[in-house]
Amino acid sequence: MAYSLMTMFNAFTWTFLAALLAATSTRLWLSQRQIRHVRAHRGAVPPTFADAIPLAAHQKAADYTVAKTKFGMIDNVFGAVILVVLTLGGLIQWLAEQWARVLAPESIWHGAAVIASVFALQAALSLPFALYRIFGIEERYGFNRMTLKLFVIDVLKGIVVAVVLGVPLLVVVLWLMNAAGSLWWLYVWAVLVVYSLFMQLVVPMFIMPWFNKFSPLQDQTLVERVERLLARCGFRSRGLYVMDGSKRSSHGNAFFAGVGASKRIVFFDTLIQRLDPPEVEAVLAHELGHYKLNHIKKTLAIHFGIMLVSLFVLGLLVGERWFYEGLGVSSITLSVGLLLFILVAPVFSFFLHPLETLLSRKHEFEADAYATSHSRAADLVQALVKLYQDNASTLTPDPVHSAFYDSHPPAAVRIARLKTA
Ligand SMILES: [Zn+2]
C-alpha cells in the first residue's frame, strides 16, 4: 500500500505539501507574535483604558489570550497532521474501499457515505479539543457555565441537525454532479444559494430555539428605549427577545435573527444584565447599522461569488487524474473529488484571509459611525469597555496577527475613532 501511494505522488503532491507547510507555519508564526506582543504589554493598562480597566483585569485578559492562542497552535498542527493522514496517508482511499464492499462504488450513496464518514471522523477528533477549551480554559478563567451534561446534549442535538440538514443537501449535490451534465457546478451553486437563504430562515426559527430559550424582553424601560431607537432608525422588528446565553458562557453579545424587513431582535441575557439601558441601546444601534448599511447582504453576496468561482474550479479539477493521485487517492469518483476539494481548498485560500478581515473591519467602522449618528458615542464606548473587560479580550493585540484574523478593529483604534465622533 505504501509503495503504491508513493508511486502516485506527483507535482501536485509537492504543491499541496508546500502550501500546507506555508499556511501552518504562518499560523504558528502569527500565534507566536501574538503571544509575545500580549506578554510584552501585560505590565500596564494602555492609556486609553487606564481609568476604566483595572490592572488585574488587563492581566487576566493577557493570560486568557495567551492560553487560547497556545491551545490554538496545538489545534493547528493537529489539523494539518489529520489532513495529511486523510489524503497522502491513504485514509480516504481506505474508506472508499471499505464502503465499496457494501455500496456500489460509483453510486451517490457510496459517495455520501465516504464524505459523511470523513466529516464524522473530523467532528469526533475535534471533541477533545472542544472539551478542553470549555472545561479547561473557559473554566479556569471563570467564563464557563456549561455542564458536562449540557455539552453531551448539545453534541447529540448537533448530530441530529447535521444529519437532518446536511445529508439531504449532500445527496442533492452528488446527484447533480452525476446527472446534470457539464454545467453541474452552476446548478450546484444555485442549490447552495437557495439552501443558504433557506437556512437564514430555518436556523433562527427552528434550530436555535432547540438549543436556547427565547423569552420576550420584560424590562419596560429598556423596551421603550429600544422602540424609540427602532423608530428613529426606521426599523420594524417582529419582537424583542432575550436568549439564555448564560447557560453556556458568561460572554455577552447581541444579534438579530430572522429574514426580510421584519426581524426579531435577540439580546443575550448576559448583555442585558451587564449593560445599562443606554449602553444596550448603543450596542443595538451598531447592530442596526450593519443591517441598514446592507453589510449582511453584501457579505452574503461576496460569499456566493466565492462559492461560484470555487465550484467552477472544482468543475475543472474533478476530471483530472493528477488531482486525485496527487492527494493519495486512486478511486476516481466525483464525490471523492468534491471531498478532496472541500478539505484542501482552505489550505490554498488561507492567505486571502486578511482581505476578508479587512472588509469586516471596514463594516465595523461604518456600523460604529451609524450608531454614533443614532445614539450616543459615549454610551457605545462605555459598553465596549465593559464588554472587552467581561470577555477578557486583549486590548493590546499584535498588529500583524490582528490584521490577519480580527474581524473587529483593535479596541484602542475603535474607541479612539468613536471618541472623535
Ligand atoms: Zn459589528
Short mmCIF file of C-alpha atoms and ligand atoms in Angstrom, two decimals:
data_model
loop_
_atom_site.label_atom_id
_atom_site.label_comp_id
_atom_site.label_asym_id
_atom_site.label_seq_id
_atom_site.Cartn_x
_atom_site.Cartn_y
_atom_site.Cartn_z
CA MET A 1 0.00 0.00 0.00
CA ALA A 2 2.69 2.48 0.99
CA TYR A 3 4.60 1.70 -2.17
CA SER A 4 1.58 2.18 -4.46
CA LEU A 5 0.82 5.50 -2.75
CA MET A 6 4.36 6.74 -3.27
CA THR A 7 4.24 5.94 -6.98
CA MET A 8 1.07 8.03 -7.38
CA PHE A 9 2.53 11.17 -5.86
CA ASN A 10 3.15 13.91 -8.42
CA ALA A 11 3.94 17.62 -8.73
CA PHE A 12 0.60 18.47 -7.16
CA THR A 13 1.54 16.45 -4.06
CA TRP A 14 4.51 18.75 -3.52
CA THR A 15 2.47 21.87 -4.29
CA PHE A 16 -0.09 20.80 -1.71
CA LEU A 17 2.56 20.00 0.90
CA ALA A 18 4.35 23.29 0.26
CA ALA A 19 1.07 25.23 0.65
CA LEU A 20 0.17 23.30 3.82
CA LEU A 21 3.61 23.94 5.28
CA ALA A 22 3.43 27.63 4.36
CA ALA A 23 -0.08 28.05 5.82
CA THR A 24 0.67 26.13 9.01
CA SER A 25 3.97 27.86 9.68
CA THR A 26 2.35 31.25 9.01
CA ARG A 27 -0.36 30.41 11.55
CA LEU A 28 2.23 29.39 14.14
CA TRP A 29 4.34 32.46 13.42
CA LEU A 30 1.29 34.73 13.88
CA SER A 31 0.41 32.99 17.15
CA GLN A 32 3.98 33.41 18.38
CA ARG A 33 3.85 37.11 17.55
CA GLN A 34 0.52 37.49 19.36
CA ILE A 35 1.79 35.74 22.50
CA ARG A 36 4.98 37.81 22.56
CA HIS A 37 3.14 41.10 21.99
CA VAL A 38 0.44 40.45 24.60
CA ARG A 39 3.03 39.37 27.17
CA ALA A 40 5.19 42.42 26.50
CA HIS A 41 2.20 44.71 27.22
CA ARG A 42 0.95 42.77 30.24
CA GLY A 43 2.56 45.12 32.73
CA ALA A 44 0.41 48.23 32.15
CA VAL A 45 -3.13 49.07 31.01
CA PRO A 46 -2.97 51.08 27.73
CA PRO A 47 -3.54 54.84 28.40
CA THR A 48 -6.97 54.92 26.63
CA PHE A 49 -8.33 52.43 29.17
CA ALA A 50 -6.26 53.40 32.20
CA ASP A 51 -9.16 54.78 34.26
CA ALA A 52 -11.76 52.25 33.07
CA ILE A 53 -9.99 48.89 33.35
CA PRO A 54 -8.04 47.78 36.45
CA LEU A 55 -4.57 46.27 36.03
CA ALA A 56 -5.76 42.89 37.36
CA ALA A 57 -8.42 42.66 34.61
CA HIS A 58 -5.89 43.65 31.96
CA GLN A 59 -3.52 40.93 33.16
CA LYS A 60 -6.31 38.37 33.23
CA ALA A 61 -7.11 39.27 29.59
CA ALA A 62 -3.43 38.85 28.69
CA ASP A 63 -3.20 35.41 30.34
CA TYR A 64 -6.50 34.28 28.83
CA THR A 65 -5.40 35.41 25.35
CA VAL A 66 -2.05 33.62 25.71
CA ALA A 67 -3.75 30.42 26.91
CA LYS A 68 -6.22 30.44 24.00
CA THR A 69 -3.50 31.24 21.44
CA LYS A 70 -1.18 28.47 22.68
CA PHE A 71 -4.00 25.96 22.54
CA GLY A 72 -4.90 27.19 19.03
CA MET A 73 -1.34 26.35 17.93
CA ILE A 74 -1.74 22.73 19.02
CA ASP A 75 -5.08 22.62 17.21
CA ASN A 76 -3.49 23.99 14.00
CA VAL A 77 -0.71 21.42 13.95
CA PHE A 78 -3.13 18.60 14.74
CA GLY A 79 -5.45 19.72 11.93
CA ALA A 80 -2.57 19.71 9.45
CA VAL A 81 -1.49 16.21 10.52
CA ILE A 82 -5.05 14.88 10.16
CA LEU A 83 -5.29 16.40 6.69
CA VAL A 84 -2.10 14.65 5.59
CA VAL A 85 -3.25 11.33 7.12
CA LEU A 86 -6.61 11.60 5.31
CA THR A 87 -5.05 12.38 1.93
CA LEU A 88 -1.43 11.31 1.40
CA GLY A 89 -1.68 8.84 4.30
CA GLY A 90 -4.32 6.94 2.31
CA LEU A 91 -7.20 7.13 4.82
CA ILE A 92 -9.72 8.47 2.28
CA GLN A 93 -8.68 5.78 -0.18
CA TRP A 94 -9.09 3.14 2.53
CA LEU A 95 -12.56 4.45 3.48
CA ALA A 96 -13.60 4.45 -0.20
CA GLU A 97 -12.51 0.81 -0.48
CA GLN A 98 -14.33 -0.23 2.71
CA TRP A 99 -17.59 1.41 1.64
CA ALA A 100 -17.22 -0.16 -1.81
CA ARG A 101 -17.74 -3.57 -0.16
CA VAL A 102 -21.32 -2.67 0.73
CA LEU A 103 -22.31 0.10 -1.71
CA ALA A 104 -21.82 0.37 -5.47
CA PRO A 105 -18.55 2.36 -5.84
CA GLU A 106 -19.86 4.89 -8.40
CA SER A 107 -23.19 5.43 -6.65
CA ILE A 108 -24.33 8.57 -4.87
CA TRP A 109 -24.77 6.56 -1.66
CA HIS A 110 -21.17 5.40 -1.74
CA GLY A 111 -20.02 8.98 -2.21
CA ALA A 112 -22.29 10.25 0.56
CA ALA A 113 -21.03 7.51 2.91
CA VAL A 114 -17.36 8.33 2.27
CA ILE A 115 -17.89 12.08 2.73
CA ALA A 116 -20.07 11.62 5.82
CA SER A 117 -17.55 9.28 7.45
CA VAL A 118 -14.70 11.76 6.92
CA PHE A 119 -16.79 14.60 8.39
CA ALA A 120 -17.86 12.37 11.31
CA LEU A 121 -14.24 11.45 11.97
CA GLN A 122 -13.17 15.09 11.93
CA ALA A 123 -16.01 16.01 14.28
CA ALA A 124 -15.11 13.17 16.67
CA LEU A 125 -11.46 14.23 16.70
CA SER A 126 -12.44 17.82 17.47
CA LEU A 127 -14.41 16.78 20.57
CA PRO A 128 -11.44 16.54 22.98
CA PHE A 129 -10.36 20.00 21.78
CA ALA A 130 -13.82 21.43 22.47
CA LEU A 131 -13.87 19.75 25.90
CA TYR A 132 -10.51 21.22 26.86
CA ARG A 133 -11.41 24.66 25.53
CA ILE A 134 -14.65 24.80 27.53
CA PHE A 135 -13.83 22.83 30.70
CA GLY A 136 -10.14 23.69 30.73
CA ILE A 137 -9.54 27.24 29.50
CA GLU A 138 -13.00 28.84 29.78
CA GLU A 139 -13.50 27.21 33.19
CA ARG A 140 -10.13 28.37 34.53
CA TYR A 141 -10.90 32.00 33.61
CA GLY A 142 -14.40 31.83 35.05
CA PHE A 143 -16.35 32.09 31.78
CA ASN A 144 -17.78 28.61 31.58
CA ARG A 145 -21.35 27.98 32.71
CA MET A 146 -21.75 24.75 30.72
CA THR A 147 -22.21 21.43 32.48
CA LEU A 148 -20.88 18.19 31.06
CA LYS A 149 -24.48 17.03 30.68
CA LEU A 150 -25.39 20.08 28.59
CA PHE A 151 -22.25 19.52 26.50
CA VAL A 152 -23.32 15.94 25.72
CA ILE A 153 -26.87 17.05 24.89
CA ASP A 154 -25.50 19.77 22.59
CA VAL A 155 -23.31 17.24 20.78
CA LEU A 156 -26.23 14.84 20.29
CA LYS A 157 -28.51 17.61 19.03
CA GLY A 158 -25.70 18.78 16.76
CA ILE A 159 -25.51 15.31 15.20
CA VAL A 160 -29.27 15.30 14.57
CA VAL A 161 -29.08 18.76 12.94
CA ALA A 162 -26.10 17.73 10.79
CA VAL A 163 -27.88 14.58 9.60
CA VAL A 164 -31.30 16.18 9.01
CA LEU A 165 -29.99 19.32 7.28
CA GLY A 166 -26.66 18.09 5.88
CA VAL A 167 -27.33 14.65 4.40
CA PRO A 168 -30.20 15.68 2.06
CA LEU A 169 -28.09 18.58 0.76
CA LEU A 170 -25.11 16.28 0.19
CA VAL A 171 -27.27 13.77 -1.70
CA VAL A 172 -28.76 16.50 -3.91
CA VAL A 173 -25.30 17.93 -4.68
CA LEU A 174 -23.88 14.50 -5.54
CA TRP A 175 -26.90 13.70 -7.68
CA LEU A 176 -26.46 16.96 -9.65
CA MET A 177 -22.73 16.28 -10.11
CA ASN A 178 -23.58 12.92 -11.61
CA ALA A 179 -26.68 13.74 -13.61
CA ALA A 180 -26.71 17.41 -14.60
CA GLY A 181 -24.10 17.36 -17.39
CA SER A 182 -21.05 19.57 -17.77
CA LEU A 183 -22.73 22.60 -16.18
CA TRP A 184 -23.43 20.74 -12.93
CA TRP A 185 -21.29 23.22 -10.98
CA LEU A 186 -23.69 26.01 -11.94
CA TYR A 187 -26.73 24.02 -10.77
CA VAL A 188 -24.96 23.05 -7.55
CA TRP A 189 -24.21 26.72 -6.98
CA ALA A 190 -27.88 27.63 -7.44
CA VAL A 191 -28.89 24.92 -4.97
CA LEU A 192 -26.33 26.12 -2.41
CA VAL A 193 -27.51 29.73 -2.75
CA VAL A 194 -31.15 28.77 -2.21
CA TYR A 195 -30.14 26.47 0.63
CA SER A 196 -28.14 29.22 2.40
CA LEU A 197 -31.04 31.65 2.14
CA PHE A 198 -33.41 28.98 3.41
CA MET A 199 -31.08 28.35 6.36
CA GLN A 200 -31.17 32.05 7.27
CA LEU A 201 -34.85 31.45 7.91
CA VAL A 202 -34.72 27.95 9.40
CA VAL A 203 -31.82 28.37 11.82
CA PRO A 204 -33.28 31.18 13.97
CA MET A 205 -36.85 29.86 13.72
CA PHE A 206 -36.33 26.15 14.34
CA ILE A 207 -32.74 25.28 15.20
CA MET A 208 -31.74 27.90 17.75
CA PRO A 209 -34.90 27.51 19.89
CA TRP A 210 -33.90 23.86 20.25
CA PHE A 211 -30.62 24.88 21.88
CA ASN A 212 -31.71 28.04 23.72
CA LYS A 213 -34.75 29.55 25.35
CA PHE A 214 -36.11 32.80 23.92
CA SER A 215 -38.39 34.92 26.10
CA PRO A 216 -39.88 38.35 25.39
CA LEU A 217 -37.87 41.27 26.76
CA GLN A 218 -39.52 42.22 30.08
CA ASP A 219 -37.67 45.35 31.22
CA GLN A 220 -40.16 48.10 30.25
CA THR A 221 -37.64 50.96 30.48
CA LEU A 222 -35.41 49.10 28.06
CA VAL A 223 -38.32 48.14 25.79
CA GLU A 224 -39.36 51.78 25.45
CA ARG A 225 -35.80 52.90 24.85
CA VAL A 226 -35.26 50.25 22.18
CA GLU A 227 -38.56 51.08 20.49
CA ARG A 228 -37.64 54.76 20.28
CA LEU A 229 -34.33 53.80 18.71
CA LEU A 230 -36.04 51.49 16.21
CA ALA A 231 -38.44 54.27 15.24
CA ARG A 232 -35.52 56.71 14.75
CA CYS A 233 -33.76 54.17 12.51
CA GLY A 234 -36.92 53.24 10.61
CA PHE A 235 -36.58 49.59 11.56
CA ARG A 236 -39.59 47.39 12.15
CA SER A 237 -38.87 44.45 14.39
CA ARG A 238 -41.01 41.38 14.89
CA GLY A 239 -40.43 41.39 18.62
CA LEU A 240 -37.72 41.86 21.23
CA TYR A 241 -36.38 38.72 22.85
CA VAL A 242 -33.83 37.64 25.42
CA MET A 243 -31.82 34.46 24.90
CA ASP A 244 -30.41 32.46 27.80
CA GLY A 245 -26.81 32.52 26.58
CA SER A 246 -25.75 32.43 30.23
CA LYS A 247 -26.42 28.71 30.49
CA ARG A 248 -23.30 28.10 28.39
CA SER A 249 -20.99 31.06 28.87
CA SER A 250 -20.76 34.40 30.60
CA HIS A 251 -19.54 36.10 27.41
CA GLY A 252 -22.10 38.63 26.15
CA ASN A 253 -23.38 39.67 22.74
CA ALA A 254 -26.40 41.00 20.83
CA PHE A 255 -27.63 39.83 17.49
CA PHE A 256 -30.51 39.68 15.08
CA ALA A 257 -32.42 36.72 13.88
CA GLY A 258 -34.91 36.40 11.05
CA VAL A 259 -35.21 37.38 7.43
CA GLY A 260 -36.51 40.36 5.45
CA ALA A 261 -37.66 43.73 6.69
CA SER A 262 -39.35 42.47 9.84
CA LYS A 263 -36.80 40.83 12.09
CA ARG A 264 -36.72 39.58 15.59
CA ILE A 265 -34.16 41.27 17.79
CA VAL A 266 -32.47 38.98 20.26
CA PHE A 267 -30.25 40.01 23.17
CA PHE A 268 -28.04 37.71 25.20
CA ASP A 269 -29.25 37.75 28.81
CA THR A 270 -25.62 38.34 29.83
CA LEU A 271 -25.64 41.60 27.84
CA ILE A 272 -28.85 42.88 29.47
CA GLN A 273 -27.57 42.05 32.96
CA ARG A 274 -24.24 43.75 32.45
CA LEU A 275 -25.04 46.91 30.46
CA ASP A 276 -27.19 49.89 31.41
CA PRO A 277 -30.13 50.63 29.08
CA PRO A 278 -28.34 53.50 27.22
CA GLU A 279 -25.41 51.15 26.57
CA VAL A 280 -27.67 48.36 25.32
CA GLU A 281 -29.27 50.94 23.03
CA ALA A 282 -25.87 51.96 21.64
CA VAL A 283 -24.87 48.33 21.00
CA LEU A 284 -28.17 47.71 19.24
CA ALA A 285 -27.70 50.89 17.17
CA HIS A 286 -24.39 49.42 15.99
CA GLU A 287 -26.12 46.15 15.02
CA LEU A 288 -28.88 48.10 13.24
CA GLY A 289 -26.10 49.87 11.35
CA HIS A 290 -24.92 46.52 9.97
CA TYR A 291 -28.44 45.84 8.81
CA LYS A 292 -29.25 49.29 7.44
CA LEU A 293 -25.94 49.56 5.57
CA ASN A 294 -26.59 46.17 3.95
CA HIS A 295 -23.46 44.59 5.41
CA ILE A 296 -25.20 41.26 5.83
CA LYS A 297 -26.41 41.23 2.22
CA LYS A 298 -23.04 42.37 0.89
CA THR A 299 -21.14 39.71 2.82
CA LEU A 300 -23.59 37.06 1.65
CA ALA A 301 -23.22 38.23 -1.97
CA ILE A 302 -19.42 38.03 -1.73
CA HIS A 303 -19.64 34.52 -0.28
CA PHE A 304 -21.93 33.45 -3.11
CA GLY A 305 -19.40 34.88 -5.59
CA ILE A 306 -16.53 32.97 -3.97
CA MET A 307 -18.68 29.84 -3.96
CA LEU A 308 -19.33 30.19 -7.70
CA VAL A 309 -15.62 30.56 -8.50
CA SER A 310 -14.78 27.62 -6.21
CA LEU A 311 -17.35 25.37 -7.88
CA PHE A 312 -16.08 26.37 -11.31
CA VAL A 313 -12.55 25.39 -10.24
CA LEU A 314 -13.89 22.14 -8.79
CA GLY A 315 -15.57 21.51 -12.17
CA LEU A 316 -12.15 21.72 -13.82
CA LEU A 317 -10.44 19.54 -11.20
CA VAL A 318 -12.86 16.61 -10.81
CA GLY A 319 -11.93 15.25 -14.22
CA GLU A 320 -8.17 15.41 -13.65
CA ARG A 321 -6.46 12.21 -12.52
CA TRP A 322 -3.44 14.17 -11.17
CA PHE A 323 -5.68 15.95 -8.66
CA TYR A 324 -6.75 12.66 -7.05
CA GLU A 325 -3.45 10.84 -7.32
CA GLY A 326 -1.52 13.87 -6.10
CA LEU A 327 -3.62 13.68 -2.93
CA GLY A 328 -3.16 9.96 -2.38
CA VAL A 329 -6.42 8.68 -3.87
CA SER A 330 -6.78 6.18 -6.71
CA SER A 331 -10.60 5.83 -6.52
CA ILE A 332 -11.53 8.50 -9.01
CA THR A 333 -15.17 9.43 -8.42
CA LEU A 334 -16.88 12.81 -8.45
CA SER A 335 -17.78 12.55 -4.78
CA VAL A 336 -14.19 11.88 -3.72
CA GLY A 337 -13.17 14.84 -5.90
CA LEU A 338 -15.68 17.01 -4.04
CA LEU A 339 -14.39 15.76 -0.68
CA LEU A 340 -10.74 16.40 -1.55
CA PHE A 341 -11.62 19.88 -2.74
CA ILE A 342 -13.52 20.74 0.47
CA LEU A 343 -10.57 19.53 2.55
CA VAL A 344 -7.72 21.04 0.55
CA ALA A 345 -9.10 24.36 -0.77
CA PRO A 346 -8.81 26.12 2.64
CA VAL A 347 -5.05 25.42 2.64
CA PHE A 348 -4.72 27.49 -0.53
CA SER A 349 -7.28 30.17 0.36
CA PHE A 350 -5.75 30.77 3.81
CA PHE A 351 -3.61 33.62 2.51
CA LEU A 352 -6.70 35.52 1.32
CA HIS A 353 -7.97 35.72 4.90
CA PRO A 354 -6.64 39.27 5.56
CA LEU A 355 -8.87 40.56 2.73
CA GLU A 356 -11.94 39.18 4.46
CA THR A 357 -11.00 40.68 7.82
CA LEU A 358 -10.20 43.99 6.11
CA LEU A 359 -13.74 44.19 4.72
CA SER A 360 -15.20 43.14 8.04
CA ARG A 361 -13.28 45.85 9.93
CA LYS A 362 -14.45 48.43 7.38
CA HIS A 363 -18.03 47.35 8.11
CA GLU A 364 -17.42 47.63 11.87
CA PHE A 365 -16.24 51.23 11.50
CA GLU A 366 -19.28 52.02 9.34
CA ALA A 367 -21.65 50.44 11.88
CA ASP A 368 -19.97 52.44 14.65
CA ALA A 369 -20.47 55.63 12.65
CA TYR A 370 -24.13 54.71 12.15
CA ALA A 371 -24.50 54.03 15.88
CA THR A 372 -22.95 57.41 16.65
CA SER A 373 -25.47 59.23 14.49
CA HIS A 374 -28.49 57.42 16.04
CA SER A 375 -27.41 57.11 19.66
CA ARG A 376 -24.59 58.44 21.85
CA ALA A 377 -20.98 57.58 21.02
CA ALA A 378 -20.03 57.84 24.71
CA ASP A 379 -22.54 55.08 25.55
CA LEU A 380 -21.08 52.81 22.90
CA VAL A 381 -17.59 53.45 24.26
CA GLN A 382 -18.81 52.58 27.77
CA ALA A 383 -20.48 49.41 26.51
CA LEU A 384 -17.40 48.32 24.56
CA VAL A 385 -15.10 48.87 27.53
CA LYS A 386 -17.39 46.71 29.68
CA LEU A 387 -17.57 44.01 27.01
CA TYR A 388 -13.81 43.99 26.48
CA GLN A 389 -13.31 43.61 30.18
CA ASP A 390 -16.01 40.96 30.67
CA ASN A 391 -14.85 38.90 27.71
CA ALA A 392 -11.18 39.38 28.70
CA SER A 393 -10.43 40.43 25.11
CA THR A 394 -6.89 41.68 24.82
CA LEU A 395 -6.52 45.44 24.43
CA THR A 396 -3.02 45.01 23.01
CA PRO A 397 -3.15 42.54 20.10
CA ASP A 398 -0.14 42.12 17.82
CA PRO A 399 -0.86 44.36 14.77
CA VAL A 400 0.04 41.68 12.20
CA HIS A 401 -1.93 38.94 13.96
CA SER A 402 -4.84 41.35 14.22
CA ALA A 403 -4.68 42.31 10.53
CA PHE A 404 -4.80 38.63 9.61
CA TYR A 405 -7.56 37.37 11.88
CA ASP A 406 -9.54 40.04 13.68
CA SER A 407 -12.99 40.72 12.28
CA HIS A 408 -13.21 43.74 14.60
CA PRO A 409 -10.75 46.65 14.76
CA PRO A 410 -8.41 46.64 17.77
CA ALA A 411 -10.09 48.12 20.85
CA ALA A 412 -7.85 51.18 21.10
CA VAL A 413 -8.30 52.13 17.42
CA ARG A 414 -12.04 51.62 17.53
CA ILE A 415 -12.55 53.63 20.70
CA ALA A 416 -10.21 56.41 19.61
CA ARG A 417 -12.34 56.83 16.49
CA LEU A 418 -15.59 56.81 18.49
CA LYS A 419 -14.23 59.49 20.79
CA THR A 420 -13.60 61.87 17.88
CA ALA A 421 -17.17 61.31 16.60
ZN ZN B 1 -20.36 44.90 14.43
#
